[in-house]
Coordinates of C-alpha atoms and ligand atoms in Angstrom, one line a residue:
Chain A
M1043 CA 45.7 107.0 108.4
S1044 CA 44.1 103.9 110.6
N1045 CA 43.9 102.3 106.8
F1046 CA 48.0 102.0 106.9
R1047 CA 47.3 99.8 109.9
K1048 CA 46.3 96.7 107.5
Y1049 CA 49.4 96.8 105.6
S1050 CA 52.3 95.4 107.9
F1051 CA 55.3 97.2 106.0
L1052 CA 53.7 100.9 106.7
H1053 CA 52.4 100.2 110.2
S1054 CA 55.3 101.1 112.3
D1055 CA 57.4 104.1 113.5
N1056 CA 59.0 105.2 110.1
R1057 CA 55.5 105.0 108.0
A1058 CA 56.3 108.4 107.0
A1059 CA 59.5 107.5 105.6
K1060 CA 58.2 104.5 103.7
I1061 CA 55.3 106.7 102.2
F1062 CA 58.1 109.0 100.8
L1063 CA 59.9 106.1 99.5
L1064 CA 56.6 105.2 97.7
L1065 CA 56.6 108.8 96.6
A1066 CA 59.9 108.8 95.2
L1067 CA 59.3 105.2 93.4
S1068 CA 56.3 106.8 91.7
Y1069 CA 58.3 109.7 90.6
L1070 CA 60.5 107.4 89.1
L1071 CA 58.2 105.4 87.3
T1072 CA 56.4 108.5 86.0
G1073 CA 59.3 109.7 85.1
L1074 CA 60.5 107.0 83.0
L1075 CA 57.0 106.7 81.0
F1076 CA 57.9 110.4 79.5
G1077 CA 61.7 109.3 79.0
I1078 CA 60.3 106.4 76.7
L1079 CA 57.8 108.6 74.7
G1080 CA 60.8 111.3 74.6
G1081 CA 62.6 108.4 73.2
L1082 CA 60.0 107.4 70.5
Q1083 CA 59.8 111.2 69.3
Y1084 CA 63.7 110.6 68.3
I1085 CA 62.7 108.1 66.0
F1086 CA 59.1 109.1 64.9
P1087 CA 59.4 112.8 64.5
A1088 CA 55.3 113.3 64.1
F1089 CA 54.5 111.1 67.3
L1090 CA 52.7 113.5 69.5
K1091 CA 54.2 116.3 67.7
D1092 CA 51.5 118.6 68.3
S1093 CA 49.2 117.5 71.3
L1094 CA 52.8 116.6 73.9
S1095 CA 55.8 117.6 71.8
F1096 CA 59.5 117.2 73.4
Q1097 CA 59.0 120.6 74.2
K1098 CA 56.8 118.9 76.8
T1099 CA 58.1 115.5 77.3
R1100 CA 61.6 116.5 78.4
P1101 CA 60.8 118.7 81.0
L1102 CA 58.4 116.1 82.5
H1103 CA 61.0 113.2 82.3
V1104 CA 64.0 115.7 83.6
Y1105 CA 61.8 117.0 86.3
L1106 CA 60.3 113.7 87.3
V1107 CA 63.6 111.5 87.5
I1108 CA 65.4 114.1 89.0
T1109 CA 62.9 114.8 91.9
W1110 CA 63.2 110.7 91.8
I1111 CA 66.6 111.2 93.2
F1112 CA 66.4 113.5 96.0
T1113 CA 62.9 112.5 97.4
A1114 CA 64.6 108.8 97.3
A1115 CA 67.4 110.4 98.9
Q1116 CA 65.4 112.3 101.5
A1117 CA 62.9 109.2 102.4
G1118 CA 66.2 107.1 103.3
I1119 CA 67.4 110.0 105.5
Y1120 CA 64.0 110.0 107.1
Y1121 CA 64.3 106.3 107.6
Y1122 CA 68.1 106.1 109.1
L1123 CA 67.5 109.3 111.1
P1124 CA 66.2 107.6 114.4
K1125 CA 68.6 105.0 114.2
I1126 CA 71.5 107.3 114.0
A1127 CA 70.3 109.5 116.5
K1128 CA 68.8 106.8 118.5
R1129 CA 65.9 109.2 119.2
S1130 CA 62.4 109.3 117.3
I1131 CA 61.8 112.2 114.5
Y1132 CA 61.7 115.8 116.2
W1133 CA 58.6 116.7 114.1
Q1134 CA 56.8 113.8 113.2
N1135 CA 53.8 115.8 111.4
G1136 CA 56.7 117.9 109.6
I1137 CA 57.0 114.9 107.4
W1138 CA 53.4 115.1 106.5
L1139 CA 53.6 118.6 105.6
H1140 CA 56.6 118.2 104.0
F1141 CA 54.9 115.5 101.9
A1142 CA 51.6 117.3 101.5
L1143 CA 53.7 120.4 100.1
Q1144 CA 55.9 118.4 97.5
A1145 CA 53.0 116.5 96.3
I1146 CA 51.1 119.6 95.6
N1147 CA 53.4 121.4 93.9
S1148 CA 54.6 118.1 91.7
L1149 CA 50.9 118.1 90.6
I1150 CA 51.0 121.9 89.9
I1151 CA 54.3 121.4 88.1
I1152 CA 52.8 118.6 85.8
A1153 CA 49.8 120.1 85.3
G1154 CA 51.6 123.1 84.2
F1155 CA 54.0 121.3 81.7
F1156 CA 50.7 119.5 80.1
S1157 CA 49.3 123.3 79.5
G1158 CA 52.4 124.5 78.2
S1159 CA 53.0 126.8 81.0
F1160 CA 57.0 126.9 81.2
G1161 CA 59.7 128.9 83.0
G1162 CA 62.1 127.7 80.1
R1163 CA 65.1 127.2 81.8
E1164 CA 67.3 124.0 81.4
Y1165 CA 66.4 121.5 84.3
L1166 CA 63.8 123.6 86.0
E1167 CA 61.7 124.1 83.2
F1168 CA 58.7 125.3 85.3
P1169 CA 58.0 129.0 86.5
P1170 CA 59.9 130.6 88.9
V1171 CA 57.5 130.6 91.8
L1172 CA 57.2 127.0 91.9
G1173 CA 61.1 126.8 92.1
G1174 CA 60.5 128.5 95.2
L1175 CA 57.9 126.1 96.5
I1176 CA 60.1 123.2 95.9
L1177 CA 62.6 125.2 98.7
L1178 CA 59.9 125.8 101.1
S1179 CA 58.6 122.0 100.8
W1180 CA 62.3 121.4 101.8
V1181 CA 61.8 123.5 105.2
P1182 CA 60.0 120.7 107.2
F1183 CA 62.8 118.4 106.2
V1184 CA 65.8 120.5 107.2
I1185 CA 64.1 121.0 110.4
N1186 CA 63.9 117.4 110.9
F1187 CA 67.1 116.7 109.9
F1188 CA 69.3 119.3 112.5
A1189 CA 66.7 119.0 115.2
T1190 CA 66.5 115.2 115.3
L1191 CA 70.1 114.8 114.6
K1192 CA 71.7 117.6 116.5
P1193 CA 74.8 116.9 114.8
N1194 CA 78.2 117.5 116.4
F1195 CA 80.2 118.3 113.4
K1196 CA 83.5 117.7 115.0
T1197 CA 83.0 113.8 115.6
A1198 CA 80.1 113.3 113.1
P1199 CA 80.5 110.7 110.5
V1200 CA 81.2 111.7 107.1
Y1201 CA 77.7 110.8 105.7
I1202 CA 76.2 113.5 108.2
W1203 CA 78.7 115.8 106.9
M1204 CA 77.8 115.2 103.5
W1205 CA 74.0 115.4 104.0
S1206 CA 73.8 118.3 105.6
T1207 CA 76.2 119.9 102.7
G1208 CA 73.8 118.2 100.1
I1209 CA 71.0 120.7 101.9
L1210 CA 72.8 123.7 102.6
F1211 CA 73.7 123.8 98.5
F1212 CA 70.5 122.9 97.4
F1213 CA 69.2 125.7 99.0
I1214 CA 71.9 127.7 97.8
T1215 CA 71.9 126.4 94.0
V1216 CA 68.4 126.7 93.4
S1217 CA 68.3 130.3 94.7
E1218 CA 71.3 131.0 92.5
S1219 CA 69.7 129.3 89.4
Y1220 CA 67.0 132.3 89.8
L1221 CA 69.6 134.8 89.8
W1222 CA 68.3 135.6 86.2
L1223 CA 65.2 137.4 87.4
F1224 CA 67.3 140.5 87.8
D1225 CA 68.2 142.6 85.1
F1226 CA 71.8 142.2 85.8
F1227 CA 72.2 138.8 85.0
R1228 CA 69.3 138.4 82.7
N1229 CA 70.3 141.6 80.2
N1230 CA 74.0 139.8 79.6
I1231 CA 73.5 136.5 78.4
V1232 CA 77.1 135.4 78.7
R1233 CA 76.9 136.1 82.5
D1234 CA 73.3 134.6 82.1
I1235 CA 74.4 131.3 81.2
T1236 CA 77.6 131.1 83.0
V1237 CA 75.6 131.4 86.4
Q1238 CA 73.4 128.9 84.9
W1239 CA 76.0 126.5 84.2
K1240 CA 77.5 127.3 87.7
A1241 CA 74.2 126.5 89.6
L1242 CA 73.2 123.5 87.7
G1243 CA 77.1 122.1 88.0
S1244 CA 76.6 122.7 92.0
M1245 CA 73.2 121.4 91.9
V1246 CA 73.8 118.0 90.8
G1247 CA 77.0 118.0 93.0
S1248 CA 74.7 118.3 96.0
W1249 CA 72.1 115.9 95.0
N1250 CA 75.2 113.6 94.5
M1251 CA 76.1 114.5 98.6
L1252 CA 72.8 113.2 99.5
V1253 CA 72.9 110.1 97.3
Y1254 CA 76.5 109.4 98.4
G1255 CA 76.2 110.0 101.6
T1256 CA 73.5 107.3 102.0
G1257 CA 75.8 104.9 99.8
I1258 CA 78.4 105.4 102.6
Y1259 CA 75.8 105.2 105.3
L1260 CA 74.7 101.5 103.9
M1261 CA 78.6 100.6 103.6
E1262 CA 78.9 101.2 107.2
Q1263 CA 75.9 99.4 108.0
L1264 CA 76.7 96.2 106.0
S1265 CA 80.0 96.3 107.1
G1266 CA 79.2 96.9 110.6
N1267 CA 82.3 99.0 110.9
E1268 CA 82.0 102.5 112.5
K1269 CA 85.5 103.4 111.8
A1270 CA 85.8 103.7 108.0
S1271 CA 83.1 106.6 107.9
R1272 CA 85.3 108.6 110.2
S1273 CA 88.5 107.8 108.8
R1274 CA 90.9 110.4 107.6
L1275 CA 90.5 108.9 103.8
S1276 CA 86.8 109.5 104.2
F1277 CA 87.0 113.0 104.8
F1278 CA 89.8 113.8 102.4
F1279 CA 87.4 112.2 100.0
Y1280 CA 84.4 114.5 101.2
F1281 CA 86.8 117.5 101.0
L1282 CA 87.5 116.9 97.6
G1283 CA 83.8 116.2 96.3
L1284 CA 82.9 119.4 98.1
T1285 CA 85.7 121.3 96.3
N1286 CA 84.3 119.7 93.1
L1287 CA 81.0 120.6 93.9
M1288 CA 82.0 124.1 94.1
F1289 CA 84.6 125.0 91.5
N1290 CA 84.3 122.2 88.6
W1291 CA 81.1 123.3 86.6
G1292 CA 83.1 125.2 84.9
H1293 CA 84.1 122.1 82.8
H1294 CA 80.6 122.9 81.3
T1295 CA 81.6 126.4 80.0
Y1296 CA 84.4 125.7 77.9
I1297 CA 82.8 127.0 75.0
V1298 CA 81.1 130.1 76.7
P1299 CA 83.0 133.2 76.4
A1300 CA 83.7 133.8 80.0
A1301 CA 87.0 134.8 81.0
P1302 CA 89.5 131.8 80.7
W1303 CA 90.4 131.4 84.1
V1304 CA 86.9 130.1 85.1
K1305 CA 87.6 127.2 82.6
T1306 CA 91.3 126.5 83.9
V1307 CA 89.8 126.3 87.4
A1308 CA 87.6 124.0 86.5
Y1309 CA 90.0 121.8 84.6
V1310 CA 92.5 121.7 87.3
I1311 CA 90.1 119.6 89.8
S1312 CA 88.1 118.0 87.5
M1313 CA 86.0 114.8 88.5
T1314 CA 88.7 113.4 90.9
E1315 CA 85.6 112.8 93.2
L1316 CA 84.3 110.1 91.2
L1317 CA 87.7 108.2 91.1
L1318 CA 87.7 108.2 95.0
Y1319 CA 84.3 107.3 95.6
G1320 CA 84.9 104.1 93.3
Y1321 CA 88.0 103.4 95.3
I1322 CA 86.2 104.0 98.5
I1323 CA 83.7 101.1 97.5
L1324 CA 86.5 99.0 96.3
Q1325 CA 88.3 99.0 100.0
W1326 CA 85.0 98.8 101.9
K1327 CA 84.1 95.5 99.8
K1328 CA 87.3 93.8 100.9
T1329 CA 85.9 94.2 104.6
V1330 CA 82.4 92.9 104.4
S1331 CA 82.6 89.4 105.7
D1332 CA 80.6 86.6 103.7
A1333 CA 77.8 86.1 106.3
R1334 CA 76.6 89.7 106.0
K1335 CA 77.7 90.1 102.3
N1336 CA 75.2 87.1 101.8
Y1337 CA 72.4 88.2 104.0
H1338 CA 72.1 91.8 102.4
I1339 CA 73.3 90.4 99.1
L1340 CA 71.0 92.4 97.0
T1341 CA 72.1 95.4 98.5
Y1342 CA 75.7 94.6 98.5
R1343 CA 75.4 93.8 94.5
L1344 CA 73.7 97.1 94.2
L1345 CA 76.4 98.7 95.6
S1346 CA 79.2 96.7 93.7
I1347 CA 77.2 97.7 90.4
A1348 CA 77.2 101.4 91.3
D1349 CA 80.9 101.2 91.2
I1350 CA 81.2 99.7 87.8
W1351 CA 79.4 102.5 86.6
I1352 CA 81.6 105.0 88.5
F1353 CA 84.4 103.6 86.3
L1354 CA 82.6 104.0 83.2
N1355 CA 81.7 107.2 83.3
L1356 CA 84.6 108.5 85.1
T1357 CA 86.7 107.4 81.7
L1358 CA 83.7 109.3 79.7
A1359 CA 83.9 112.1 82.2
I1360 CA 87.6 112.8 82.2
A1361 CA 87.8 112.4 78.4
I1362 CA 85.2 115.2 78.2
S1363 CA 86.7 117.6 80.3
I1364 CA 89.5 117.9 78.1
P1365 CA 89.2 121.1 76.4
A1366 CA 90.1 120.2 73.2
L1367 CA 87.7 117.0 73.2
N1368 CA 84.8 118.9 75.1
L1369 CA 84.8 121.6 72.2
Y1370 CA 83.6 118.4 69.9
T1371 CA 81.3 116.5 72.6
H1372 CA 79.8 119.4 73.9
G1373 CA 76.0 119.5 72.3
T1374 CA 76.0 115.6 71.3
H1375 CA 74.2 113.0 72.8
I1376 CA 77.9 112.1 74.8
T1377 CA 76.8 114.6 77.3
V1378 CA 73.4 113.0 77.6
A1379 CA 75.2 109.7 78.0
H1380 CA 77.2 111.3 80.7
A1381 CA 74.1 112.8 82.5
M1382 CA 72.0 109.5 82.3
G1383 CA 74.9 107.4 82.9
T1384 CA 75.4 108.6 86.2
T1385 CA 72.0 109.3 87.4
I1386 CA 70.5 106.0 86.5
G1387 CA 73.9 104.0 86.7
I1388 CA 75.4 105.7 89.8
N1389 CA 72.7 107.4 91.6
T1390 CA 69.6 105.2 90.9
M1391 CA 71.5 102.0 91.5
L1392 CA 72.8 103.5 95.0
L1393 CA 69.1 104.6 96.2
M1394 CA 67.8 101.2 94.9
A1395 CA 70.4 99.8 97.4
S1396 CA 68.9 102.1 100.1
V1397 CA 65.3 100.7 99.0
T1398 CA 66.3 97.2 99.2
Y1399 CA 67.9 97.5 102.3
I1400 CA 64.9 98.9 103.8
L1401 CA 62.8 96.4 102.6
K1402 CA 65.1 93.7 103.9
K1403 CA 64.5 95.3 107.2
E1404 CA 61.2 95.8 107.4
S1405 CA 59.9 92.8 105.8
A1406 CA 62.9 90.4 105.6
F1407 CA 60.4 87.3 104.7
A1408 CA 58.2 89.0 101.9
F1409 CA 61.6 90.3 100.7
K1410 CA 63.0 86.6 100.5
L1411 CA 60.0 85.6 98.4
N1412 CA 60.9 88.2 96.2
R1413 CA 64.6 88.0 95.8
K1414 CA 64.2 86.2 92.7
W1415 CA 62.4 89.0 90.6
L1416 CA 64.5 91.7 91.9
S1417 CA 67.4 90.0 91.0
R1418 CA 66.0 89.9 87.5
G1419 CA 65.1 93.5 87.5
I1420 CA 68.6 94.5 88.4
Y1421 CA 69.9 92.5 85.6
I1422 CA 67.6 93.6 82.9
T1423 CA 68.1 97.4 84.2
N1424 CA 71.8 97.3 83.9
V1425 CA 72.4 95.2 80.8
S1426 CA 69.9 97.2 79.2
L1427 CA 71.8 100.5 80.7
L1428 CA 74.7 99.6 78.9
I1429 CA 73.2 99.5 75.4
F1430 CA 71.5 102.5 76.4
W1431 CA 74.7 104.3 77.2
S1432 CA 76.5 103.4 74.2
S1433 CA 73.9 103.9 71.8
L1434 CA 73.9 107.3 73.3
L1435 CA 77.9 107.4 73.0
A1436 CA 77.3 106.3 68.8
S1437 CA 75.3 108.9 68.2
G1438 CA 77.6 111.3 70.0
I1439 CA 80.3 110.3 68.0
V1440 CA 78.2 110.4 64.3
K1441 CA 77.5 113.6 65.3
I1442 CA 81.2 114.9 65.9
F1443 CA 82.2 113.6 62.6
G1444 CA 79.4 115.4 61.3
K1445 CA 80.3 119.1 62.5
I1446 CA 83.9 118.1 61.5
N1447 CA 82.5 117.5 57.8
N1448 CA 80.1 120.6 58.1
E1449 CA 77.0 118.4 57.7
T1450 CA 73.7 119.5 58.0
F1451 CA 71.9 118.7 61.3
F1452 CA 69.0 117.1 59.5
Y1453 CA 71.7 114.8 57.7
I1454 CA 73.4 114.1 61.0
M1455 CA 70.2 113.0 62.2
Q1456 CA 69.3 110.8 59.8
K1457 CA 72.7 108.9 60.2
S1458 CA 72.3 108.3 63.7
Q1459 CA 68.8 107.0 63.3
P1460 CA 70.0 103.3 64.0
F1461 CA 71.5 104.5 67.4
F1462 CA 68.5 106.3 68.1
K1463 CA 66.5 103.1 67.3
L1464 CA 68.8 101.4 69.8
F1465 CA 68.4 104.2 72.4
A1466 CA 64.7 104.4 72.2
Y1467 CA 64.2 100.5 72.4
S1468 CA 66.9 99.8 75.1
G1469 CA 65.2 102.8 77.2
I1470 CA 62.1 100.6 77.2
C1471 CA 63.9 97.8 78.5
V1472 CA 65.7 99.9 81.1
F1473 CA 61.9 100.8 82.0
I1474 CA 61.1 97.5 82.1
G1475 CA 64.0 96.3 84.5
L1476 CA 63.5 99.3 87.0
G1477 CA 59.6 98.8 86.7
I1478 CA 59.9 95.1 88.5
L1479 CA 61.8 96.7 90.8
I1480 CA 59.2 99.2 91.5
A1481 CA 56.4 97.1 91.3
I1482 CA 58.0 94.5 93.7
T1483 CA 58.6 96.9 96.0
F1484 CA 55.0 98.3 96.0
K1485 CA 53.9 94.5 96.5
I1486 CA 55.9 94.0 99.5
A1487 CA 54.8 97.6 101.0
L1488 CA 51.3 97.4 100.3
R1489 CA 51.0 93.3 101.6
K1490 CA 48.5 92.7 104.0
K1491 CA 49.2 92.4 107.6
Q1492 CA 48.1 89.1 108.7
F1493 CA 50.2 87.3 106.3
D1494 CA 53.1 89.1 107.6
A1495 CA 52.0 88.5 111.2
I1496 CA 52.1 84.7 110.7
I1497 CA 55.3 84.8 109.4
S1498 CA 57.0 86.7 111.7
Q1499 CA 55.9 84.3 114.4
Q1500 CA 57.9 81.7 112.8
H1501 CA 61.0 83.9 112.6
V1502 CA 60.5 85.9 115.8
T1503 CA 62.9 83.4 117.7
A1504 CA 65.2 83.0 115.2
G1505 CA 68.9 83.8 116.2
P1506 CA 71.6 85.2 113.8
A1507 CA 72.5 81.6 112.2
Q1508 CA 68.5 81.3 111.0
I1509 CA 68.3 85.0 109.7
I1510 CA 71.6 84.5 107.9
N1511 CA 69.7 81.2 106.2
L1512 CA 67.0 83.3 105.0
K1513 CA 69.4 84.7 102.5
E1514 CA 68.5 81.6 99.9
Chain B
M1407 CA 90.2 120.9 111.8
K1408 CA 87.3 119.9 109.8
V1409 CA 85.0 122.7 110.7
I1410 CA 87.8 125.0 109.6
I1411 CA 88.5 123.2 106.2
F1412 CA 84.9 123.3 105.7
L1413 CA 84.8 127.4 106.4
I1414 CA 87.8 128.0 104.2
L1415 CA 86.5 126.4 101.4
F1416 CA 82.8 128.0 102.0
T1417 CA 84.6 131.5 101.7
G1418 CA 86.5 130.8 98.7
Y1419 CA 82.9 129.5 97.4
I1420 CA 81.6 132.8 98.1
A1421 CA 84.2 135.1 96.8
Y1422 CA 84.4 133.0 93.8
S1423 CA 80.9 133.3 93.3
I1424 CA 81.3 137.2 93.3
V1425 CA 83.9 137.0 91.2
V1426 CA 82.1 135.1 88.5
Y1427 CA 79.2 137.2 88.7
T1428 CA 81.1 140.6 87.9
R1429 CA 84.7 140.3 86.8
G1430 CA 84.4 136.9 84.4
T1431 CA 81.6 137.7 82.8
D1432 CA 81.6 141.4 82.1
S1433 CA 80.2 142.3 79.0
T1434 CA 81.6 145.1 76.5
I1435 CA 78.6 145.2 74.2
I1436 CA 76.1 148.2 74.6
Y1437 CA 72.8 148.0 73.1
E1438 CA 70.5 151.1 72.6
N1439 CA 67.3 151.1 74.9
K1440 CA 65.0 149.9 72.1
E1441 CA 67.1 147.0 71.0
K1442 CA 67.6 146.1 74.5
E1443 CA 63.8 146.1 75.0
Q1444 CA 63.4 143.9 72.1
I1445 CA 66.2 141.5 72.8
N1446 CA 64.6 141.0 76.5
K1447 CA 60.9 140.5 74.9
G1448 CA 62.9 137.5 72.6
K1449 CA 64.5 135.7 75.7
L1450 CA 61.1 135.9 77.4
L1451 CA 59.3 134.2 74.4
F1452 CA 62.1 131.8 74.3
Q1453 CA 61.7 130.8 77.8
Q1454 CA 57.7 130.9 77.9
Y1455 CA 58.0 128.4 74.6
N1456 CA 60.3 126.3 76.4
C1457 CA 62.8 126.3 73.1
T1458 CA 65.6 125.1 75.4
S1459 CA 63.8 121.5 75.6
C1460 CA 65.0 120.9 72.1
H1461 CA 67.7 123.6 71.5
Q1462 CA 71.1 124.2 72.7
L1463 CA 72.3 127.8 73.4
Y1464 CA 76.2 127.6 74.7
G1465 CA 75.6 124.1 75.2
L1466 CA 72.8 124.1 77.6
G1467 CA 69.3 122.6 76.8
G1468 CA 67.8 119.3 75.1
Y1469 CA 69.4 117.5 72.2
L1470 CA 66.5 116.9 69.6
G1471 CA 66.8 120.1 67.5
P1472 CA 70.2 122.3 66.5
E1473 CA 72.2 124.1 68.6
L1474 CA 71.3 127.8 67.9
T1475 CA 74.2 129.9 69.2
T1476 CA 75.3 130.6 65.9
A1477 CA 72.1 130.1 63.7
I1478 CA 72.2 133.7 62.7
S1479 CA 75.7 134.0 61.1
D1480 CA 76.1 130.6 60.0
V1481 CA 76.8 130.4 56.4
Q1482 CA 74.4 127.3 56.0
R1483 CA 71.5 128.9 57.9
G1484 CA 71.4 132.5 58.3
E1485 CA 68.9 134.7 59.3
L1486 CA 65.9 134.1 56.7
Y1487 CA 66.2 130.4 57.5
V1488 CA 65.6 131.0 61.3
R1489 CA 62.7 133.2 60.1
A1490 CA 61.2 130.1 57.9
F1491 CA 61.4 127.9 60.8
L1492 CA 60.3 130.4 63.3
K1493 CA 57.0 130.9 61.0
N1494 CA 56.2 127.7 59.8
G1495 CA 58.1 124.9 62.0
G1496 CA 59.6 122.0 60.9
N1497 CA 59.5 118.1 60.3
R1498 CA 59.9 117.8 64.1
M1499 CA 59.7 121.5 65.5
P1500 CA 55.8 122.5 66.1
N1501 CA 54.4 125.4 64.5
F1502 CA 54.0 127.7 67.3
H1503 CA 52.1 130.4 65.0
F1504 CA 53.9 133.3 66.0
T1505 CA 53.0 136.8 65.1
N1506 CA 55.7 138.6 62.9
E1507 CA 56.4 141.2 66.0
E1508 CA 57.3 137.7 67.7
V1509 CA 59.7 136.4 65.4
D1510 CA 61.5 139.8 65.1
A1511 CA 61.9 139.7 68.8
L1512 CA 63.0 136.0 68.9
V1513 CA 65.3 137.1 65.8
S1514 CA 66.9 140.0 67.6
F1515 CA 67.7 137.9 70.8
L1516 CA 69.2 135.0 68.6
K1517 CA 71.4 137.7 67.1
S1518 CA 72.6 139.2 70.3
V1519 CA 73.9 135.6 71.4
D1520 CA 75.5 135.1 68.1
T1521 CA 77.2 138.4 68.7
T1522 CA 78.8 137.1 72.0
A1523 CA 79.6 133.6 70.2
I1524 CA 83.5 134.6 69.8
T1525 CA 85.1 131.3 70.9
Y1526 CA 82.4 129.2 68.7
K1527 CA 83.3 131.3 65.5
R1528 CA 87.0 130.8 66.2
H1529 CA 86.4 127.1 65.7
Ligands
LIG1704 C1 66.3 106.5 86.4 C2 66.1 106.5 85.0 C3 66.5 107.7 84.5 C4 67.1 108.9 85.1 C5 67.8 109.1 86.4 C6 67.2 110.1 83.7 C7 68.0 111.1 83.8 C8 67.7 112.1 82.8 C9 68.5 113.3 82.8 C10 69.5 113.8 83.9 C11 68.4 114.1 81.6 C12 68.7 115.4 81.1 C13 70.0 115.0 80.2 C14 71.0 116.5 79.8 O1 70.5 116.7 78.9 O2 71.8 116.9 80.4 C15 67.7 112.9 80.7 C16 67.3 113.1 79.4 C17 66.6 112.2 78.3 N1 66.3 111.2 79.0 FE1 66.6 110.1 80.8 N2 66.7 109.2 82.6 C18 66.5 108.1 82.9 C19 65.7 107.0 81.9 C20 65.6 107.3 80.8 C21 64.7 106.5 79.9 C22 64.5 104.9 80.2 C23 64.6 107.0 78.5 C24 64.1 106.1 77.4 C25 64.2 106.1 76.3 C26 65.1 108.3 78.9 C27 65.0 109.0 77.6 C28 65.7 110.5 78.2 C29 65.2 111.5 76.6 C30 64.8 111.3 75.3 C31 66.3 112.4 77.5 C32 66.4 114.0 76.4 C33 67.4 113.7 75.8 C34 67.7 115.0 74.8 O3 68.3 116.2 75.7 O4 67.6 115.3 74.1 N3 65.7 108.4 80.2 N4 67.3 112.0 81.5

């Protein structure tokens, strides 16, 4: 490990947290690559059809990008924990154990997908044992989280509630998604599918808790106001989000012939969660002073961009939760637009806000030198994402009309081709935008130590006024 | 107060889960043992070949290929059509070189899914 000492970003107490961050970014980068291959398979039917067909590219993409989301959230939590608890991480080697277990598991899963070994369940398309291993790799994280924080839930800020909830429900929902291993579930397709939708819907809620909690923590840090994260409004929002996590999954099951009340329960509490989160960000933006906003300008901008995506996706989500519409949108690319619009536009932007915040904290000067490129990366990502998202919506609409007119699948696919092209090519641009952010982060992280030492000598005496000057 | 609200919600969640597992998803369809075995075999093949990456059942799965919930009873498709694809693959769908028994099992599975799809057929 002495090798790390060469690199200033990695040479500090929270080295393990930062290595986790780089691991998370590696998941994102590779996940994006497989997403692009999958996109190309939409427009070139024969592309890699026999060697690496969509049967493999899709699970590789989905597994890796989902893993990016929770690993980046965990990396942030590892980094923020000592600052919140004001003591060092309880079990430092636990982080390394977590890292090792997760990295090994990922390699097995990826190798398995390449060789065609599947569990064949949506999202968790790897063999069930490996799902168990994912949970096992989380154990050191859980121990560190609770033993470092020793949270007192009566007084804890809302983000600690959110992180704890996210962890608890990740364990519950991953376990629930394996209930099909029992005959009672497996032999009844309606039960199996309903439970699977239930588990996956809440699982998405569980990592949203981890990510949104991180967003709120960052807002607290940027505004310097600790009251907001303990306010009634924040907790009202948290409980609403929790209610959604627990009961809202049913909007996925309108077409499953389960009992009708499953659907009614879902509809009543649909999607109010995003509305409030959007509202909280809006409120928060009013409270941030200009000096702080400018000092953390990229982090601030990313949080604001996430807010725009919240409103775009919220409009879509409310529309597709209406049962009469859901009947048509289900099984079209509108669902994919919803899935990727939220995981890229909201989750990835919030997590990138966390990445830029950590970079700035750790290597302010190098960060400043690379700010232009980071800005460009953010810009390219979001402009292309808007096209990407719209093209998915458009191909969804083509399919809806196709279904109404009883057209064949083949004909609908043909009519959607222009939009699939737009989807695949704008996807490549999303990759370029995020690729810039990833590359710059690695560049800053792996910079040699001597360079930083000279720089920090110049700034060691800088007071707040000078620090704010760094903003340009 | 917060802890109490949490506990109430959590209890509700557990109770709701149990009800969903048992009451909400009860089935009235009863199969003979041999049929059951065949369906189960088809289901495992469906998972083993990760059909879900390209196909949806009740909206769950990837979108490159068609939704299969009602493939068997669909007037435009039907059992023979389904068998043809399973035997040969398609334009985008790979040929998995299934044996006849495997095709039979997959078809039984898809048939069993189809018989539950009352909400689909109503529309
Ligand atoms: C941060 C970046 C991304 C995230 C978090 C992400 C996330 C996801 C998720 C969650 C799904 C599953 C959707 C569902 O069926 O419910 C998905 C599917 C997919 N994504 Fe992405 N994605 C990202 C970027 C991309 C890019 C750049 C491309 C390039 C074209 C891409 C191509 C695809 C394709 C082809 C599918 C499969 C759609 C289908 O089922 O037919 N993704 N992605």
